[in-house]
Amino acid sequence: MLLLLLLPHPRLPSLPPRAPPPLALDRPPRVSAAARRFLATRDAASSPRAAAAWQLLSSRLALPDDSLAALLARAPAALDLTPEQLLPTLDFLASRLGTPRLAAFLARQPHALLLRPDGQSPVAQQLRAHGLPEAAVRKATRAFPAATRLASGSRLALLLAFLQREARLSPPQLGRLVAAYPQLLGLSLEANLRPTVAYLASLGVDVGRAVDAHPALLSLNLERKIKPTVDFLAREAGLTSLGRVLSLQPALLSLSVQSNLRPKVAFLRELRIEPLGPQLDAYPALLSLSLEANLRPTAAAYAEAGLLAAGKLRPRHLAASLSSRVRPRLAFAKAKGRTPTLGGVSTMTDAAFCKQIGEDPAAYARFYAAWRRDDALAPKLNISWLPEGMDLASLLLDDDDDDDDSQSPRR
């Protein structure tokens, strides 16, 4: 943008305050008839602050009334600024551009009037007043520069107070939230935050904990996103402990019902995990795993080993790491001629797994180290257009290759 090209620094450094001419704000300063007509169209005709802003800009920029009106029509928030707020910005811009070029520049970039010296914006001041650390303030204003252009911090003060009082966010949690998701500062308290927090609280959700874990939660549309997802989890997935589930896994509310959650639930029902609802209540993290990268290949590994006995599979078994736990343990048991249990290859410690199959833990540790080394060296053939289930690596290997398993793609 032109503003960024002309200014070496996107944010203004602190400048010594320059005392503006004393203005009696108990009555509007004298302005022209054209100025009064323009201010009347902005519901600011009776505002001493708006008249003072007009008077200051008129004297500093030396613009005709119609030109100044056109400039302020594009940046009406400048009329809410006091002379004390406008002067540092005008002085800074004049020092960079030169006084003769200032009026022409602002005519093209009127929102430059809303820039504030570093650390002096109402937003930064409100964030500090609510206990946010300086690092969070800097990160928020860098990531969400529109926040530094807000002329008033009163709306933000209400928003932050609400989050601390109603959402029960501690100052450290609030700092992490603003730093991670500064767009929150632009949300409406009444249209977005208040109804969303009230609804989540009605479900028994620990809103502070949920927002701390998933900062974008409060930006989700309540009617089009949050409520339909909750309805799916309750009606189709059979969850009953929604308060606990969404406190632990708030990111579930960001997932698509149609393309993500519903296919997962259908697959889990195919595996006959029953009763599914209570199982997911106890282990909701399962729904956050990828269907294609986690759930299907893990279930396939169990099926190939003959471990998918009806009624035995539980969410914690599917959540076990396929590459670092399930596959190496199955391979070790097969090499030793042992038959492990489902829990042995998925949820037990290494020592318990070895005890269960009657093998030395040291022997498994050596096997596992070699397995990881070979797995890291094995070529990974990830070709999206291959038919599902087709193992291209096995087709490229000789039929009598004894290391066939170590050469096939692994997850």
mmCIF file of N, CA and C in Angstrom, residues 332 350-352 354-355 358-367:
data_model
loop_
_atom_site.group_PDB
_atom_site.id
_atom_site.type_symbol
_atom_site.label_atom_id
_atom_site.label_comp_id
_atom_site.label_asym_id
_atom_site.label_seq_id
_atom_site.Cartn_x
_atom_site.Cartn_y
_atom_site.Cartn_z
ATOM 1 N N PHE A 332 7.738 -57.503 16.091
ATOM 2 C CA PHE A 332 8.578 -58.197 17.071
ATOM 3 C C PHE A 332 7.915 -59.499 17.515
ATOM 4 N N ASP A 350 6.322 -50.804 27.303
ATOM 5 C CA ASP A 350 7.209 -51.775 26.655
ATOM 6 C C ASP A 350 7.492 -52.963 27.570
ATOM 7 N N ALA A 351 7.725 -52.685 28.847
ATOM 8 C CA ALA A 351 8.036 -53.751 29.790
ATOM 9 C C ALA A 351 6.854 -54.702 29.954
ATOM 10 N N ALA A 352 5.633 -54.121 30.053
ATOM 11 C CA ALA A 352 4.444 -54.964 30.213
ATOM 12 C C ALA A 352 4.173 -55.778 28.954
ATOM 13 N N CYS A 354 6.446 -56.864 26.798
ATOM 14 C CA CYS A 354 7.422 -57.957 26.746
ATOM 15 C C CYS A 354 7.087 -59.050 27.743
ATOM 16 N N LYS A 355 6.620 -58.662 28.919
ATOM 17 C CA LYS A 355 6.235 -59.650 29.922
ATOM 18 C C LYS A 355 5.053 -60.473 29.430
ATOM 19 N N GLY A 358 6.341 -62.889 26.977
ATOM 20 C CA GLY A 358 7.437 -63.697 27.481
ATOM 21 C C GLY A 358 8.774 -63.443 26.818
ATOM 22 N N GLU A 359 9.070 -62.177 26.517
ATOM 23 C CA GLU A 359 10.332 -61.838 25.878
ATOM 24 C C GLU A 359 11.099 -60.812 26.711
ATOM 25 N N ASP A 360 12.405 -60.723 26.435
ATOM 26 C CA ASP A 360 13.291 -59.824 27.173
ATOM 27 C C ASP A 360 13.090 -58.383 26.684
ATOM 28 N N PRO A 361 12.830 -57.448 27.605
ATOM 29 C CA PRO A 361 12.674 -56.048 27.192
ATOM 30 C C PRO A 361 13.904 -55.501 26.469
ATOM 31 N N ALA A 362 15.102 -55.963 26.861
ATOM 32 C CA ALA A 362 16.314 -55.488 26.190
ATOM 33 C C ALA A 362 16.335 -55.932 24.728
ATOM 34 N N ALA A 363 15.846 -57.120 24.466
ATOM 35 C CA ALA A 363 15.797 -57.614 23.094
ATOM 36 C C ALA A 363 14.825 -56.777 22.260
ATOM 37 N N TYR A 364 13.703 -56.412 22.865
ATOM 38 C CA TYR A 364 12.752 -55.565 22.128
ATOM 39 C C TYR A 364 13.327 -54.170 21.892
ATOM 40 N N ALA A 365 14.074 -53.649 22.867
ATOM 41 C CA ALA A 365 14.676 -52.327 22.697
ATOM 42 C C ALA A 365 15.634 -52.321 21.503
ATOM 43 N N ARG A 366 16.437 -53.394 21.352
ATOM 44 C CA ARG A 366 17.343 -53.476 20.207
ATOM 45 C C ARG A 366 16.565 -53.610 18.899
ATOM 46 N N PHE A 367 15.521 -54.431 18.931
ATOM 47 C CA PHE A 367 14.684 -54.616 17.744
ATOM 48 C C PHE A 367 14.025 -53.292 17.344
#
